[in-house]
CSV table of C-alpha atoms in Angstrom, one decimal:
chain,number,residue,atom,x,y,z
O,83,UNK,CA,97.6,163.3,-20.4
O,84,UNK,CA,97.4,166.8,-19.2
O,85,UNK,CA,94.5,165.9,-17.0
O,86,UNK,CA,96.3,162.8,-15.5
O,87,UNK,CA,99.4,164.8,-14.6
O,88,UNK,CA,97.7,167.2,-12.1
O,89,UNK,CA,95.9,164.2,-10.6
O,90,UNK,CA,99.3,162.5,-10.0
O,91,UNK,CA,100.7,165.7,-8.6
O,92,UNK,CA,97.7,165.9,-6.3
O,93,UNK,CA,98.2,162.4,-5.1
O,94,UNK,CA,101.8,162.8,-4.0
O,95,UNK,CA,101.0,165.3,-1.2
O,96,UNK,CA,98.4,162.8,0.2
O,97,UNK,CA,101.0,160.0,0.1
O,98,UNK,CA,103.5,162.2,1.9
O,99,UNK,CA,101.1,163.2,4.5
O,100,UNK,CA,100.2,159.5,5.1
O,101,UNK,CA,103.9,158.5,5.4
O,102,UNK,CA,104.4,161.4,7.9
O,103,UNK,CA,101.5,160.2,10.0
O,104,UNK,CA,102.9,156.7,10.1
O,105,UNK,CA,106.4,158.0,11.0
O,106,UNK,CA,104.9,160.1,13.8
O,107,UNK,CA,103.0,157.1,15.2
O,108,UNK,CA,106.1,154.9,15.0
O,109,UNK,CA,108.1,157.6,16.7
O,110,UNK,CA,105.5,158.0,19.4
O,111,UNK,CA,105.3,154.3,19.9
O,112,UNK,CA,109.1,154.0,20.1
O,113,UNK,CA,109.2,156.8,22.6
O,114,UNK,CA,106.6,155.1,24.7
O,115,UNK,CA,108.5,151.8,24.6
O,116,UNK,CA,111.7,153.5,25.6
O,117,UNK,CA,110.0,155.4,28.3
O,118,UNK,CA,108.3,152.3,29.6
O,119,UNK,CA,111.6,150.5,29.6
O,120,UNK,CA,113.1,153.4,31.5
O,121,UNK,CA,110.3,153.3,34.0
O,122,UNK,CA,110.7,149.5,34.4
O,123,UNK,CA,114.4,150.0,35.0
O,124,UNK,CA,113.6,152.6,37.6
O,125,UNK,CA,111.1,150.3,39.3
O,126,UNK,CA,113.5,147.3,39.5
O,127,UNK,CA,115.1,146.9,42.9
O,128,UNK,CA,118.7,147.9,42.8
O,129,UNK,CA,121.2,145.6,44.5
O,130,UNK,CA,122.0,146.8,48.0
O,131,UNK,CA,125.6,147.6,48.8
O,132,UNK,CA,127.4,144.9,50.8
O,133,UNK,CA,127.4,145.7,54.6
O,134,UNK,CA,130.4,147.3,56.0
O,135,UNK,CA,132.7,144.8,57.9
O,136,UNK,CA,132.4,145.0,61.7
O,137,UNK,CA,135.3,146.6,63.4
O,138,UNK,CA,137.7,144.1,64.9
O,139,UNK,CA,137.4,143.9,68.7
O,140,UNK,CA,140.1,145.8,70.5
O,141,UNK,CA,142.7,143.7,72.3
O,142,UNK,CA,142.2,143.8,76.0
O,143,UNK,CA,145.6,144.5,77.6
O,144,UNK,CA,146.1,143.0,81.0
O,145,UNK,CA,146.1,145.5,83.8
O,146,UNK,CA,148.8,145.9,86.4
O,147,UNK,CA,146.7,144.2,89.0
O,148,UNK,CA,146.1,141.1,86.8
O,149,UNK,CA,149.8,140.8,86.0
O,150,UNK,CA,150.6,141.1,89.7
O,151,UNK,CA,148.1,138.5,90.6
O,152,UNK,CA,149.4,136.1,88.0
O,153,UNK,CA,153.0,136.7,89.2
O,154,UNK,CA,151.9,136.0,92.8
O,155,UNK,CA,150.2,132.8,91.7
O,156,UNK,CA,153.3,131.6,89.9
O,157,UNK,CA,155.5,132.5,92.8
O,158,UNK,CA,153.2,130.7,95.2
O,159,UNK,CA,153.2,127.6,93.0
O,160,UNK,CA,157.0,127.5,93.1
O,161,UNK,CA,157.1,127.8,96.9
O,162,UNK,CA,158.6,124.8,98.7
O,163,UNK,CA,156.0,122.6,100.3
O,164,UNK,CA,156.6,119.8,102.8
O,165,UNK,CA,156.9,116.3,101.4
O,166,UNK,CA,156.8,117.8,97.9
O,167,UNK,CA,153.0,118.1,97.9
O,168,UNK,CA,151.3,120.1,95.1
O,169,UNK,CA,147.7,120.0,96.5
O,170,UNK,CA,146.0,121.7,99.5
O,171,UNK,CA,146.2,120.0,102.8
O,172,UNK,CA,142.5,119.2,102.7
O,173,UNK,CA,142.9,117.2,99.5
O,174,UNK,CA,146.1,115.5,100.8
O,175,UNK,CA,144.0,114.2,103.8
O,176,UNK,CA,141.5,112.7,101.3
O,177,UNK,CA,139.1,115.6,100.8
O,178,UNK,CA,138.7,114.7,97.1
O,179,UNK,CA,137.6,111.1,97.9
O,180,UNK,CA,134.1,110.1,98.9
O,181,UNK,CA,135.1,107.9,101.9
O,182,UNK,CA,137.6,110.3,103.4
O,183,UNK,CA,135.8,113.6,102.8
O,184,UNK,CA,134.2,113.6,106.3
O,185,UNK,CA,137.4,112.7,107.9
O,186,UNK,CA,139.3,115.5,106.3
O,187,UNK,CA,136.6,118.0,107.4
O,188,UNK,CA,136.8,116.7,111.0
O,189,UNK,CA,140.6,116.9,111.1
O,190,UNK,CA,140.6,120.4,109.8
O,191,UNK,CA,137.8,121.6,112.0
O,192,UNK,CA,135.5,122.6,109.1
O,193,UNK,CA,132.6,122.0,111.6
O,194,UNK,CA,133.7,122.9,115.1
O,195,UNK,CA,130.9,121.1,116.8
O,196,UNK,CA,131.5,117.8,115.1
O,197,UNK,CA,135.3,118.0,115.5
O,198,UNK,CA,135.0,118.9,119.2
O,199,UNK,CA,132.5,116.1,119.7
O,200,UNK,CA,134.7,113.5,118.1
O,201,UNK,CA,137.8,114.6,120.0
O,202,UNK,CA,135.8,114.7,123.2
O,203,UNK,CA,134.4,111.2,122.7
O,204,UNK,CA,137.9,109.8,122.0
O,205,UNK,CA,139.2,111.5,125.2
O,206,UNK,CA,136.3,110.0,127.2
O,207,UNK,CA,137.1,106.5,125.8
O,208,UNK,CA,140.7,106.9,126.7
O,209,UNK,CA,140.0,108.1,130.2
O,210,UNK,CA,137.5,105.2,130.6
O,211,UNK,CA,139.8,102.4,129.5
O,212,UNK,CA,143.2,103.8,130.4
O,213,UNK,CA,142.8,105.7,133.6
O,214,UNK,CA,139.8,103.9,135.1
O,215,UNK,CA,140.9,100.5,133.9
O,216,UNK,CA,137.7,99.6,132.2
O,217,UNK,CA,137.8,96.7,129.7
O,218,UNK,CA,136.3,96.9,126.3
O,219,UNK,CA,134.2,93.8,126.4
O,220,UNK,CA,132.8,94.7,129.8
O,221,UNK,CA,132.0,98.2,128.6
O,222,UNK,CA,130.2,97.0,125.5
O,223,UNK,CA,128.1,94.4,127.5
O,224,UNK,CA,127.2,96.9,130.3
O,225,UNK,CA,126.2,99.5,127.7
O,226,UNK,CA,124.0,97.1,125.8
O,227,UNK,CA,122.4,95.9,129.1
O,228,UNK,CA,121.6,99.4,130.2
O,229,UNK,CA,120.2,100.5,126.8
O,230,UNK,CA,118.1,97.5,126.2
O,231,UNK,CA,116.7,97.6,129.8
O,232,UNK,CA,115.7,101.2,129.5
O,233,UNK,CA,114.0,100.8,126.1
O,234,UNK,CA,112.2,97.6,127.2
O,235,UNK,CA,110.8,99.2,130.4
O,236,UNK,CA,109.8,102.3,128.5
O,237,UNK,CA,108.0,100.4,125.7
O,238,UNK,CA,105.9,98.4,128.3
O,239,UNK,CA,105.2,101.2,130.7
O,240,UNK,CA,104.2,103.7,128.0
O,241,UNK,CA,100.6,102.4,128.0
O,242,UNK,CA,100.3,102.9,131.8
O,243,UNK,CA,101.8,106.4,132.0
O,244,UNK,CA,99.9,107.6,128.8
O,245,UNK,CA,103.1,108.4,126.8
O,246,UNK,CA,104.1,107.4,123.4
O,247,UNK,CA,106.5,104.4,123.1
O,248,UNK,CA,110.1,105.1,122.1
O,249,UNK,CA,110.8,105.5,118.5
O,250,UNK,CA,113.7,103.2,117.8
O,251,UNK,CA,115.2,103.9,114.4
O,252,UNK,CA,115.9,101.0,112.0
O,253,UNK,CA,119.6,100.8,111.4
O,254,UNK,CA,120.6,99.4,108.0
O,255,UNK,CA,124.2,99.5,106.8
O,256,UNK,CA,124.3,100.3,103.1
O,257,UNK,CA,126.0,97.8,100.9
O,258,UNK,CA,127.9,100.3,98.8
O,259,UNK,CA,129.5,101.9,101.9
O,260,UNK,CA,130.8,98.5,103.1
O,261,UNK,CA,132.1,97.6,99.6
O,262,UNK,CA,133.9,101.0,99.2
O,263,UNK,CA,135.5,100.6,102.6
O,264,UNK,CA,136.6,97.1,101.8
O,265,UNK,CA,138.0,98.1,98.4
O,266,UNK,CA,139.9,101.1,99.9
O,267,UNK,CA,141.3,98.9,102.7
O,268,UNK,CA,142.4,96.3,100.2
O,269,UNK,CA,144.1,98.9,98.0
O,270,UNK,CA,146.1,100.4,100.9
O,271,UNK,CA,147.2,97.0,102.1
O,272,UNK,CA,148.3,95.9,98.7
O,273,UNK,CA,150.2,99.1,98.2
O,274,UNK,CA,151.9,98.6,101.6
O,275,UNK,CA,152.9,95.1,100.5
O,276,UNK,CA,154.4,96.4,97.2
O,277,UNK,CA,156.4,99.0,99.0
O,278,UNK,CA,157.7,96.5,101.6
O,279,UNK,CA,158.7,94.1,98.8
O,280,UNK,CA,160.6,96.8,97.0
O,281,UNK,CA,162.4,97.7,100.2
O,282,UNK,CA,163.2,94.1,100.9
O,283,UNK,CA,164.7,93.7,97.4
O,284,UNK,CA,167.3,96.3,98.3
O,285,UNK,CA,166.5,98.7,95.4
O,286,UNK,CA,166.0,101.9,97.4
O,287,UNK,CA,168.4,102.3,100.3
O,288,UNK,CA,167.0,105.7,101.3
O,289,UNK,CA,163.5,104.4,101.7
O,290,UNK,CA,164.8,101.4,103.6
O,291,UNK,CA,166.5,103.7,106.1
O,292,UNK,CA,163.3,105.8,106.5
O,293,UNK,CA,161.2,102.7,107.1
O,294,UNK,CA,163.6,101.3,109.6
O,295,UNK,CA,163.8,104.6,111.5
O,296,UNK,CA,159.9,104.8,111.5
O,297,UNK,CA,159.6,101.3,113.0
O,298,UNK,CA,162.3,102.0,115.5
O,299,UNK,CA,160.4,105.2,116.6
O,300,UNK,CA,157.2,103.2,116.9
O,301,UNK,CA,158.9,100.6,119.1
O,302,UNK,CA,160.2,103.3,121.4
O,303,UNK,CA,156.7,104.8,121.7
O,304,UNK,CA,155.3,101.3,122.3
O,305,UNK,CA,157.7,100.7,125.1
O,306,UNK,CA,156.6,104.0,126.8
O,307,UNK,CA,152.8,103.5,126.5
O,308,UNK,CA,150.3,100.8,125.5
O,309,UNK,CA,148.5,100.5,122.2
O,310,UNK,CA,145.3,102.4,123.3
O,311,UNK,CA,147.4,105.4,124.4
O,312,UNK,CA,149.4,105.3,121.2
O,313,UNK,CA,146.2,105.3,119.2
O,314,UNK,CA,144.8,108.2,121.2
O,315,UNK,CA,148.0,110.2,120.7
O,316,UNK,CA,147.8,109.7,117.0
O,317,UNK,CA,144.1,110.8,117.1
O,318,UNK,CA,145.0,114.0,119.0
O,319,UNK,CA,147.8,114.7,116.6
O,320,UNK,CA,145.5,114.3,113.6
O,321,UNK,CA,143.1,116.8,115.2
O,322,UNK,CA,145.7,119.4,116.0
O,323,UNK,CA,148.7,119.3,113.6
O,324,UNK,CA,146.8,119.6,110.2
O,325,UNK,CA,144.7,122.6,111.3
O,326,UNK,CA,147.8,124.3,112.7
O,327,UNK,CA,149.8,123.6,109.6
O,328,UNK,CA,146.9,124.9,107.4
O,329,UNK,CA,146.8,128.1,109.4
O,330,UNK,CA,150.6,128.8,109.5
O,331,UNK,CA,151.4,127.0,106.2
O,332,UNK,CA,153.9,129.6,104.7
O,333,UNK,CA,155.9,130.0,107.9
O,334,UNK,CA,156.2,126.2,108.5
O,335,UNK,CA,157.1,125.6,104.9
O,336,UNK,CA,159.9,128.2,105.0
O,337,UNK,CA,161.5,126.5,108.0
O,338,UNK,CA,160.9,123.2,106.5
O,339,UNK,CA,162.8,124.2,103.3
O,340,UNK,CA,165.8,125.3,105.4
O,341,UNK,CA,165.7,122.0,107.3
O,342,UNK,CA,165.3,120.0,104.1
O,343,UNK,CA,168.3,121.7,102.5
O,344,UNK,CA,170.4,120.9,105.5
O,345,UNK,CA,169.2,117.3,105.7
O,346,UNK,CA,170.1,116.9,102.0
O,347,UNK,CA,173.6,118.1,102.6
O,348,UNK,CA,174.1,115.7,105.5
O,349,UNK,CA,172.6,112.9,103.5
O,350,UNK,CA,175.0,113.6,100.6
O,351,UNK,CA,177.9,113.4,103.0
O,352,UNK,CA,176.6,110.2,104.6
O,353,UNK,CA,175.9,108.7,101.1
O,354,UNK,CA,179.4,109.5,99.9
O,355,UNK,CA,181.1,108.0,103.0
O,356,UNK,CA,178.9,105.1,103.9
O,357,UNK,CA,176.0,104.3,101.6
O,358,UNK,CA,178.0,104.3,98.4
O,359,UNK,CA,180.1,101.4,99.8
O,360,UNK,CA,177.1,99.2,100.6
O,361,UNK,CA,176.4,96.5,98.0
O,362,UNK,CA,172.9,96.7,96.5
O,363,UNK,CA,170.6,94.2,94.9
O,364,UNK,CA,169.8,93.9,91.2
O,365,UNK,CA,167.9,96.8,89.7
O,366,UNK,CA,165.3,94.6,88.0
O,367,UNK,CA,163.8,91.2,88.6
O,368,UNK,CA,165.0,88.4,86.2
O,369,UNK,CA,162.3,87.3,83.8
O,370,UNK,CA,162.2,83.6,83.0
């Protein structure tokens, strides 16, 4: 028993040393795991901060020149225009339409050579038929005889005089042009018939008086000159009045506004004394 007690006492230090070694190993292993977890946490990408919102664009304040230009445009839009038009004179003459675009350019002298040539040709025709007494059918026949004779002789004589024969172009009238002209003419004629019907029904006395005055003025002009001269006068007016009006538009409109105001005053007096006492037709057609 005495011998066994020292042996037991000698075994306890060994057991303690073994337990200490295991504890140290566990401690070291735990430290490694914690350090590895810390290193893993360090290596993980951190979420980036949200981008800062872009600054709101600064409001552009209109300058004084822009305000002045806008005010001038508004004032110009409110200026009185003859016949209550709201479009430029070029568009009024048909500049926005395909068929009348060339006519509007000619009347407003957009191309001086073409406008001068058209007006010169009209003047030559008027002098030829009105002053010289030439007849239309005779003029057409003589022109065709002369043209065909010259071209025929040139074509046959080109082989003898060692010159190339005349190059006569092939003239073909496009179908769409003829159809568009026919449709436009039909539309204008139908609109004229509708207006004449409205006037004949007695619904608009003002328009009736304007149409009667226009027909009377044409009858006076017709008694002073023949039809060809009247057409030539209208042609010259179309080549002069629109371009002059476009050039002096503001001045003419100012005088026109004064005249329009005075005419409205006189018309109001005339309407109160005369027109209001004239019986008028029904406002609408009776539907059966």
